[in-house]
Tab-separated table of C-alpha atoms and ligand atoms in Angstrom:
chain	number	residue	atom	x	y	z
A	27	MET	CA	16.439	-17.307	53.591
A	28	MET	CA	15.644	-17.653	50.011
A	29	ALA	CA	12.854	-15.277	49.086
A	30	GLU	CA	9.880	-16.743	47.249
A	31	GLY	CA	9.454	-16.253	43.676
A	32	LYS	CA	7.479	-17.112	41.383
A	33	ARG	CA	7.791	-17.111	36.979
A	34	HIS	CA	6.947	-13.337	35.834
A	35	ARG	CA	3.630	-13.814	34.297
A	36	PHE	CA	3.911	-11.660	31.288
A	37	ARG	CA	6.199	-13.539	29.088
A	38	ILE	CA	8.447	-11.100	26.117
A	39	LYS	CA	8.634	-13.554	23.901
A	40	PRO	CA	4.997	-13.940	22.649
A	41	PRO	CA	5.775	-10.398	21.571
A	42	ARG	CA	8.837	-10.509	20.473
A	43	ARG	CA	7.051	-13.335	18.022
A	44	LEU	CA	4.695	-10.990	17.086
A	45	VAL	CA	6.567	-8.153	16.173
A	46	GLN	CA	9.394	-10.645	14.350
A	47	LEU	CA	6.569	-12.256	12.054
A	48	GLY	CA	4.960	-8.548	11.568
A	49	VAL	CA	8.220	-7.397	10.011
A	50	ILE	CA	9.086	-10.351	7.761
A	51	VAL	CA	4.922	-9.576	6.650
A	52	VAL	CA	5.567	-6.459	5.946
A	53	LEU	CA	8.987	-6.998	4.023
A	54	ILE	CA	7.198	-9.814	1.818
A	55	GLY	CA	3.965	-7.139	1.919
A	56	VAL	CA	5.604	-4.769	0.360
A	57	PRO	CA	7.516	-6.184	-2.792
A	58	PHE	CA	4.521	-8.207	-3.706
A	59	TYR	CA	2.058	-5.841	-3.470
A	60	THR	CA	3.871	-3.154	-5.790
A	61	GLN	CA	5.169	-5.638	-7.810
A	62	ASN	CA	1.910	-7.710	-7.940
A	63	PRO	CA	3.678	-11.018	-9.356
A	64	LEU	CA	-0.483	-12.270	-10.054
A	65	GLU	CA	-0.536	-10.354	-12.868
A	66	TRP	CA	2.405	-11.922	-13.912
A	67	SER	CA	3.002	-14.546	-16.405
A	68	PRO	CA	5.900	-16.491	-18.050
A	69	SER	CA	6.165	-14.767	-21.938
A	70	ARG	CA	5.724	-11.219	-19.720
A	71	ILE	CA	8.924	-12.252	-17.655
A	72	VAL	CA	10.855	-13.599	-20.563
A	73	LEU	CA	9.982	-10.370	-22.712
A	74	GLY	CA	10.494	-8.356	-19.737
A	75	HIS	CA	7.138	-6.828	-19.526
A	76	LEU	CA	6.109	-6.751	-16.315
A	77	PRO	CA	3.079	-4.720	-14.712
A	78	LYS	CA	4.111	-1.275	-13.857
A	79	PRO	CA	4.478	-1.514	-9.748
A	80	ARG	CA	1.654	0.080	-7.784
A	81	VAL	CA	2.218	2.807	-4.874
A	82	PHE	CA	1.970	1.522	-1.232
A	83	PRO	CA	2.512	4.126	1.230
A	84	LEU	CA	5.229	1.357	2.896
A	85	SER	CA	8.432	1.000	0.751
A	86	GLY	CA	11.941	-0.277	1.850
A	87	ASP	CA	12.890	-2.965	4.201
A	88	THR	CA	15.214	-3.139	7.675
A	89	TRP	CA	17.948	-0.416	6.614
A	90	SER	CA	15.736	2.220	5.436
A	91	PHE	CA	11.954	2.331	5.643
A	92	SER	CA	9.717	4.884	4.837
A	93	ILE	CA	5.567	4.832	5.814
A	94	GLY	CA	4.318	7.621	4.138
A	95	GLY	CA	6.476	9.909	3.925
A	96	PHE	CA	8.077	9.469	7.101
A	97	THR	CA	11.118	7.610	7.221
A	98	LEU	CA	13.698	5.868	9.612
A	99	THR	CA	17.180	5.034	9.233
A	100	HIS	CA	19.001	1.947	10.511
A	101	PRO	CA	21.795	3.778	13.128
A	102	VAL	CA	24.573	1.373	10.534
A	103	ALA	CA	23.165	2.577	7.842
A	104	PHE	CA	23.316	6.342	8.954
A	105	ILE	CA	26.789	5.850	9.766
A	106	GLU	CA	27.531	4.280	6.868
A	107	GLU	CA	26.287	7.136	4.898
A	108	VAL	CA	27.804	10.270	6.865
A	109	LEU	CA	31.439	7.899	6.789
A	110	SER	CA	31.057	7.656	2.852
A	111	SER	CA	29.600	11.200	1.954
A	112	LYS	CA	31.343	13.037	4.736
A	113	VAL	CA	28.431	15.028	5.165
A	114	VAL	CA	25.325	14.815	7.926
A	115	TYR	CA	22.577	15.148	5.040
A	116	GLN	CA	19.819	16.807	8.036
A	117	PRO	CA	16.859	14.458	6.895
A	118	LEU	CA	19.020	11.454	7.126
A	119	LEU	CA	19.871	12.530	10.830
A	120	ILE	CA	16.113	13.208	11.124
A	121	SER	CA	15.354	9.734	9.787
A	122	ALA	CA	18.146	7.894	12.385
A	123	LEU	CA	17.206	9.838	15.361
A	124	ILE	CA	14.166	7.460	16.359
A	125	PRO	CA	16.139	4.416	15.678
A	126	LEU	CA	19.901	5.558	17.753
A	127	VAL	CA	17.897	6.739	20.456
A	128	LEU	CA	16.224	3.289	20.848
A	129	THR	CA	19.491	1.568	20.389
A	130	LEU	CA	20.773	3.880	23.318
A	131	VAL	CA	18.157	3.197	25.522
A	132	LEU	CA	17.422	-0.251	25.073
A	133	GLY	CA	20.769	-1.556	23.554
A	134	ARG	CA	20.703	-4.183	20.351
A	135	VAL	CA	16.693	-4.782	20.665
A	136	PHE	CA	17.288	-4.250	16.505
A	137	CYS	CA	18.830	-7.954	17.002
A	138	SER	CA	16.526	-9.439	19.317
A	139	TRP	CA	13.032	-7.530	17.938
A	140	LEU	CA	13.679	-6.533	14.494
A	141	CYS	CA	16.215	-8.535	12.411
A	142	PRO	CA	14.234	-10.928	10.624
A	143	VAL	CA	17.464	-13.148	9.664
A	144	GLY	CA	17.487	-13.564	13.736
A	145	PHE	CA	14.359	-14.730	14.341
A	146	LEU	CA	14.656	-17.398	11.218
A	147	LEU	CA	18.295	-18.470	13.031
A	148	GLU	CA	16.372	-18.913	16.591
A	149	LEU	CA	13.697	-21.184	14.994
A	150	ASN	CA	16.722	-22.837	13.442
A	151	GLN	CA	17.790	-23.669	16.778
A	152	LYS	CA	15.268	-26.777	16.892
A	153	VAL	CA	16.976	-28.294	13.797
A	154	ASN	CA	20.272	-27.239	14.839
A	155	SER	CA	20.009	-29.320	18.294
A	156	LEU	CA	18.585	-31.984	16.100
A	157	PHE	CA	21.644	-32.196	13.847
A	158	ARG	CA	23.807	-31.699	17.677
A	159	ARG	CA	21.997	-35.136	18.606
A	160	ALA	CA	22.929	-36.860	15.472
A	161	GLY	CA	26.602	-36.291	15.744
A	162	LEU	CA	26.605	-33.332	12.643
A	163	HIS	CA	28.031	-30.946	14.971
A	164	LEU	CA	31.391	-29.178	14.360
A	165	ARG	CA	32.486	-27.859	17.765
A	166	VAL	CA	34.920	-24.733	16.756
A	167	ARG	CA	34.752	-21.822	18.923
A	168	ILE	CA	34.895	-18.595	16.899
A	169	LYS	CA	35.755	-15.418	18.275
A	170	ASP	CA	34.321	-12.223	19.060
A	171	LEU	CA	35.172	-10.807	15.298
A	172	ARG	CA	32.711	-8.085	15.320
A	173	TYR	CA	34.434	-5.243	16.242
A	174	THR	CA	37.613	-5.937	14.041
A	175	ILE	CA	35.284	-6.610	10.917
A	176	LEU	CA	33.456	-3.216	11.391
A	177	ALA	CA	37.080	-1.550	11.964
A	178	LEU	CA	37.902	-2.914	8.706
A	179	ALA	CA	34.292	-2.046	7.238
A	180	LEU	CA	34.517	1.632	8.256
A	181	VAL	CA	38.105	1.980	7.079
A	182	LEU	CA	36.812	0.703	3.481
A	183	VAL	CA	33.366	2.872	3.426
A	184	PHE	CA	35.551	5.985	4.645
A	185	PHE	CA	38.853	5.667	2.563
A	186	PHE	CA	36.681	4.146	-0.665
A	187	ALA	CA	33.190	4.800	-0.159
A	188	PHE	CA	32.386	1.078	-0.442
A	189	PRO	CA	29.085	0.558	1.258
A	190	ILE	CA	30.717	-2.470	2.488
A	191	LEU	CA	28.628	-3.074	6.232
A	192	SER	CA	24.908	-2.738	3.636
A	193	ILE	CA	26.703	-5.826	1.375
A	194	PHE	CA	26.880	-7.651	4.974
A	195	ASP	CA	23.981	-6.469	6.474
A	196	PRO	CA	21.746	-9.790	6.822
A	197	PRO	CA	18.383	-8.504	7.507
A	198	HIS	CA	19.206	-5.395	4.595
A	199	LEU	CA	20.156	-8.804	2.382
A	200	PHE	CA	17.349	-10.229	3.207
A	201	GLY	CA	14.083	-7.458	1.975
A	202	ARG	CA	16.508	-6.643	-0.705
A	203	GLU	CA	16.529	-10.610	-2.100
A	204	LEU	CA	12.555	-10.760	-1.597
A	205	MET	CA	12.528	-7.183	-3.566
A	206	TYR	CA	14.554	-9.267	-6.547
A	207	ILE	CA	12.176	-12.236	-6.345
A	208	PHE	CA	9.443	-9.944	-6.667
A	209	THR	CA	11.032	-7.776	-9.200
A	210	HIS	CA	12.919	-10.000	-11.060
A	211	GLY	CA	12.069	-13.310	-10.280
A	212	ALA	CA	15.375	-14.005	-9.522
A	213	VAL	CA	18.044	-13.583	-6.270
A	214	SER	CA	21.120	-12.810	-6.468
A	215	LEU	CA	24.445	-14.839	-5.836
A	216	SER	CA	25.841	-13.068	-3.066
A	217	GLY	CA	22.912	-12.265	-1.024
A	218	ALA	CA	21.400	-15.318	-1.220
A	219	GLY	CA	24.695	-16.721	-1.047
A	220	LEU	CA	25.938	-14.965	2.136
A	221	LEU	CA	22.055	-15.926	3.727
A	222	LEU	CA	22.373	-19.622	3.394
A	223	GLY	CA	26.301	-19.566	4.670
A	224	ILE	CA	25.035	-17.574	7.631
A	225	PHE	CA	22.197	-20.994	7.917
A	226	LEU	CA	24.720	-23.564	7.478
A	227	LEU	CA	27.147	-21.933	9.905
A	228	ASP	CA	24.620	-22.263	12.690
A	229	LEU	CA	23.298	-25.555	11.381
A	230	PHE	CA	27.426	-26.905	11.791
A	231	PHE	CA	28.840	-24.820	13.754
A	232	ALA	CA	27.309	-23.227	16.862
A	233	PRO	CA	24.100	-21.695	17.794
A	234	ARG	CA	23.923	-17.802	16.622
A	235	VAL	CA	27.487	-17.804	15.870
A	236	TRP	CA	26.978	-14.914	13.160
A	237	CYS	CA	25.191	-12.636	15.346
A	238	ARG	CA	27.462	-13.595	18.464
A	239	SER	CA	30.675	-13.563	16.586
A	240	LEU	CA	30.538	-12.149	13.407
A	241	CYS	CA	28.602	-9.283	11.956
A	242	PRO	CA	29.345	-6.253	12.017
A	243	SER	CA	26.241	-4.426	12.152
A	244	GLY	CA	25.270	-6.266	15.492
A	245	GLY	CA	28.948	-5.406	16.528
A	246	ALA	CA	28.264	-1.799	16.171
A	247	LEU	CA	25.103	-1.760	17.732
A	248	SER	CA	26.098	-3.271	20.603
A	249	LEU	CA	28.810	-0.136	21.115
A	250	LEU	CA	26.187	2.004	20.636
A	251	GLY	CA	23.980	-0.122	23.325
A	252	ALA	CA	26.565	-0.429	25.944
A	253	ARG	CA	25.207	2.474	27.943
A	254	ARG	CA	22.197	1.056	27.360
A	255	LEU	CA	19.419	1.603	30.054
A	256	TRP	CA	17.112	-0.962	29.867
A	257	ARG	CA	18.889	-3.698	31.370
A	258	ILE	CA	18.033	-7.498	33.129
A	259	ARG	CA	18.658	-7.271	36.234
A	260	MET	CA	19.113	-10.221	38.952
A	261	ASP	CA	17.503	-10.933	42.370
A	262	ALA	CA	20.306	-13.182	43.366
A	263	GLY	CA	18.264	-13.683	46.681
A	264	ARG	CA	15.827	-15.573	44.428
A	265	CYS	CA	18.363	-17.242	42.348
A	266	THR	CA	18.042	-21.311	43.011
A	267	HIS	CA	20.758	-22.120	40.707
A	268	CYS	CA	18.726	-24.053	38.716
A	269	GLY	CA	20.693	-22.656	34.918
A	270	TYR	CA	17.302	-22.456	33.019
A	271	CYS	CA	18.767	-19.181	32.318
A	272	ASP	CA	21.838	-20.080	31.087
A	273	GLU	CA	20.491	-23.119	28.880
A	274	ALA	CA	17.753	-20.187	27.639
A	275	CYS	CA	20.807	-17.411	26.808
A	276	PRO	CA	21.438	-17.594	22.583
A	277	TYR	CA	24.993	-16.485	22.968
A	278	GLY	CA	25.613	-18.166	26.031
A	279	LEU	CA	26.547	-15.076	28.129
A	280	GLU	CA	24.877	-17.577	31.457
A	281	PRO	CA	22.840	-14.669	32.617
A	282	MET	CA	22.742	-17.151	35.857
A	283	GLY	CA	25.858	-15.170	37.024
A	284	LEU	CA	24.404	-11.960	37.719
A	285	ALA	CA	23.611	-13.732	40.987
A	286	GLU	CA	26.985	-14.150	41.820
A	287	ALA	CA	28.046	-10.379	40.245
A	288	LYS	CA	30.430	-11.828	37.761
A	289	GLY	CA	31.316	-10.581	34.493
A	290	PHE	CA	28.765	-10.254	32.177
A	291	ASP	CA	29.456	-9.497	28.514
A	292	TRP	CA	26.691	-6.685	28.054
A	293	LEU	CA	28.191	-6.220	24.768
A	294	LYS	CA	26.865	-9.088	23.364
A	295	CYS	CA	23.683	-9.556	25.365
A	296	ASP	CA	20.889	-8.150	22.769
A	297	ASN	CA	17.898	-7.774	25.572
A	298	CYS	CA	16.134	-10.794	24.148
A	299	GLY	CA	14.283	-11.453	27.201
A	300	LEU	CA	14.430	-15.665	26.881
A	301	CYS	CA	16.662	-15.956	30.473
A	302	ARG	CA	14.154	-13.747	32.292
A	303	ASP	CA	10.733	-15.812	30.851
A	304	VAL	CA	12.237	-18.798	31.621
A	305	CYS	CA	13.251	-18.545	35.183
A	306	PRO	CA	10.763	-19.920	37.620
A	307	THR	CA	11.382	-17.641	40.730
A	308	GLY	CA	11.185	-14.428	38.708
A	309	ALA	CA	15.012	-13.506	40.208
A	310	LEU	CA	15.492	-12.099	36.152
A	311	SER	CA	14.039	-9.230	35.545
A	312	TYR	CA	14.395	-5.735	33.689
A	313	ARG	CA	15.101	-2.689	35.078
A	314	PHE	CA	15.853	0.905	33.994
A	315	ASP	CA	19.098	1.166	35.317
A	316	LEU	CA	20.620	5.028	35.494
A	317	LYS	CA	23.908	3.792	36.327
A	318	GLY	CA	24.488	1.243	33.802
A	319	GLY	CA	27.281	-1.048	33.767
B	411	SF4	S1	21.247	-12.797	28.899
B	411	SF4	FE1	19.246	-13.156	28.773
B	411	SF4	S2	18.684	-11.081	27.723
B	411	SF4	FE2	20.889	-11.329	27.269
B	411	SF4	S3	20.595	-12.334	25.413
B	411	SF4	FE3	21.051	-13.940	26.680
B	411	SF4	S4	18.761	-14.546	27.030
B	411	SF4	FE4	18.641	-12.983	26.134
B	412	SF4	S1	16.791	-19.393	35.964
B	412	SF4	FE1	18.852	-18.148	36.076
B	412	SF4	S2	17.946	-16.721	37.247
B	412	SF4	FE2	16.376	-18.224	37.212
B	412	SF4	S3	16.400	-19.212	39.294
B	412	SF4	FE3	17.112	-20.328	37.421
B	412	SF4	S4	19.501	-19.930	37.580
B	412	SF4	FE4	18.563	-18.081	38.628
C-alpha cells in the first residue's frame, strides 16, 4: 500500500530566489555606488572626466569577490589561474577554499543559487514556453559538449595562458558588463554578444541549453561536485508517478526515475530543488548521503 505523504511545507525556491536576487543587487550596486553615475553629465562622459570612484568594502563579481579584504574566488577562476601561472599562490588558494568545499559537498549549487544568468534564464522559461506554443521554437537537440569545451579551454589556458574560461563564464561576463556600463557608459561587443546569444539560444532552441550542454564553467563545477554529499533522494513508496517533478526539472533529468533506481545524471543536477518543491507527496527530499552515487 502507498505510504501517505504530503508536500514539503518548506519550499527551497523562495530562499533561493532571495539569494539570486541578492547577487544581482550586489552586482549592480557595487559599480553603481563606486562609480556614482548620478554625478555624471554628458560633457564629463565625452571628456572622460568622470568623478573619482568611491571606496566601498564590496568589490568584484562572481569570479572573484571581496568583502572588506576577505576574498572568495570561484573554483574555476582558481583552476584557470593555477594552470596559466603554474603556481599555487597561497592567498588565492585560501580564497578558493570555501567555494571549493561547498562545491565538493553540495554539488554545482553555484549554478542554481548564485549565477545571475541562470536566474534570468529561469525567468526566461515562461517566455520560452510562449515561443514554443507559438511554434517559434526549433527542436534541435544539442548533446552535452561541456566537457569537450572545458578540455579544450584547459589546454589553451595551460599552454598559452589564455584566460578563455573567464571569457566564456556568463556570470562573470554579466558582472563585467555591468562594470563597463558604470565606468564607460558602454558594453563590450564580445561579452554582451555572448550573453545575448545565450538568451536567444534559450528562446529559440531549448530551455537552459547553454547550462545543460555548453557552459564550460558549469561542466567544471559538475565534475568537482560529482561525489557531492547533498543529494535529492526518493522515497519510492510515496511516489504516485504523477510526473510533476519531471516537468519541473529545468534540465529534463526525469527525477521520477529515481523511484525505479533508473540511471540518473547526477553530474547535470544542480540541486535547485524545483522537483522536490512541486512533489505533492513529499517523495523527493534532500539528504546527506556519505555513500554518494
Ligand atoms: S533533478 Fe531536481 S534538483 Fe536536480 S536539477 Fe532537476 S529539478 Fe533541480
Ligand atoms: S512529483 Fe515526482 S516524485 Fe513526487 S509523486 Fe509525482 S512523480 Fe513521484
